[in-house]
PDB file of C-alpha atoms in Angstrom:
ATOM      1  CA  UNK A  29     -19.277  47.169  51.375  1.00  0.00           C
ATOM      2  CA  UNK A  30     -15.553  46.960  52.585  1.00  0.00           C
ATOM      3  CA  UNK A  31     -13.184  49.750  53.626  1.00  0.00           C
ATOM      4  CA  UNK A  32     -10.524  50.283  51.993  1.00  0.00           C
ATOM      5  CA  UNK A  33      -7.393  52.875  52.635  1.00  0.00           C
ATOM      6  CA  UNK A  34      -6.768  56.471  51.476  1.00  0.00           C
ATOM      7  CA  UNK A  35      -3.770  57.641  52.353  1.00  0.00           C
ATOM      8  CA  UNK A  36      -2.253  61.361  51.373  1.00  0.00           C
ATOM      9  CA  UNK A  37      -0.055  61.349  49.062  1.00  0.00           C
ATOM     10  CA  UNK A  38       2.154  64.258  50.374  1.00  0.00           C
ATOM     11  CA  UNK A  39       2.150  63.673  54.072  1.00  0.00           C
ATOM     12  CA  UNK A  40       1.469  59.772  54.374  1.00  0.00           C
ATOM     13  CA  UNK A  41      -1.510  60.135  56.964  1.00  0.00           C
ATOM     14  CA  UNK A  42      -4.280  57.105  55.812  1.00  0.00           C
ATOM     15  CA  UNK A  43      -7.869  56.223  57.047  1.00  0.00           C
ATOM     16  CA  UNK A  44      -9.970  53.341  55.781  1.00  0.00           C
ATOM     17  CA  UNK A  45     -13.367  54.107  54.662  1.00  0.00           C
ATOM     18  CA  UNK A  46     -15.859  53.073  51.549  1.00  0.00           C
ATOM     19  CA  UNK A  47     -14.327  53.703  48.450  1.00  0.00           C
ATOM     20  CA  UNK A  48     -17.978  55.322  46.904  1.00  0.00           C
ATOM     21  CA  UNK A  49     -17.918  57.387  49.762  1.00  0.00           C
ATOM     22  CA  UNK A  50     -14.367  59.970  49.990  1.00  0.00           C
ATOM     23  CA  UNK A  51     -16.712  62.767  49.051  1.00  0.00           C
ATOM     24  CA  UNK A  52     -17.765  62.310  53.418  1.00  0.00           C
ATOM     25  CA  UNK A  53     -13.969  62.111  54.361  1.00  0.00           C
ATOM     26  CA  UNK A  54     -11.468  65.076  54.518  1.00  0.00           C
ATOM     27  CA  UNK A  55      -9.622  63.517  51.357  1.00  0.00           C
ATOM     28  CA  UNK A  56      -9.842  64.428  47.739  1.00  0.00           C
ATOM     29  CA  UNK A  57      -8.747  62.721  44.680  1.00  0.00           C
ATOM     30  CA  UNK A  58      -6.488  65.039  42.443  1.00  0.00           C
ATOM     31  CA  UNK A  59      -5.399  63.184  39.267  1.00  0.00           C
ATOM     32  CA  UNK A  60      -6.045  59.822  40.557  1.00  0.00           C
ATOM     33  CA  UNK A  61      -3.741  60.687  44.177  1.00  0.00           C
ATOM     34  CA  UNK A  62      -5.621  61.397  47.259  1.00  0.00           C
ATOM     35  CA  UNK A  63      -4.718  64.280  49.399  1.00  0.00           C
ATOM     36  CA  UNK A  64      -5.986  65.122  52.919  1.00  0.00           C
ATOM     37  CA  UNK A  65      -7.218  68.892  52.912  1.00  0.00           C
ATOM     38  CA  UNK A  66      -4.882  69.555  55.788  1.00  0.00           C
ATOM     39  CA  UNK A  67      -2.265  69.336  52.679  1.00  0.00           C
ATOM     40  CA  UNK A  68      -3.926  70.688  50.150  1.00  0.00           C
ATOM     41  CA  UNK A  69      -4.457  73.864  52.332  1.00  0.00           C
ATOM     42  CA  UNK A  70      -1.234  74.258  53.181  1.00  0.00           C
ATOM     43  CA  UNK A  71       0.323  73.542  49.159  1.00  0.00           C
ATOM     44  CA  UNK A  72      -2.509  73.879  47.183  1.00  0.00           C
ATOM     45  CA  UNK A  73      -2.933  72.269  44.382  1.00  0.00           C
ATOM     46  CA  UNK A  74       0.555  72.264  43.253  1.00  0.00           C
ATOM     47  CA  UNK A  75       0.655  69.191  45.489  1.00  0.00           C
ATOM     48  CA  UNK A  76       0.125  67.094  42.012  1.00  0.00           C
ATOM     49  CA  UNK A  77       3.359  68.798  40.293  1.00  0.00           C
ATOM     50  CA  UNK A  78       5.586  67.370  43.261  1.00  0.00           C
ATOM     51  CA  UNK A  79       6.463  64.493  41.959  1.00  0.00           C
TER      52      UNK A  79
END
């Protein structure tokens, strides 16, 4: 299975991993963005109304 790239949407920083498996990375899906926790600890989840 190939890697592919999350990347946060409110900082920029990425890592490649499987697709099937964010759940094991520090990233979560928030109406279909990814955000590193780093972020969504320091915004909360008001990071999806900054558009």
């Amino acid at each position: 299975m190939a890697k592919v790239k999350f990347q946060c949407n409110h900082c920029g920083i990425s890592t490649y991993w499987y697709r099937s498996a964010i759940h094991e990375l520090s990233y979560q899906k928030i109406d279909d963005k990814i955000y590193c926790d780093d972020c969504i600890n320091k915004i909360g989840h008001k990071a999806v109304d900054s558009d």
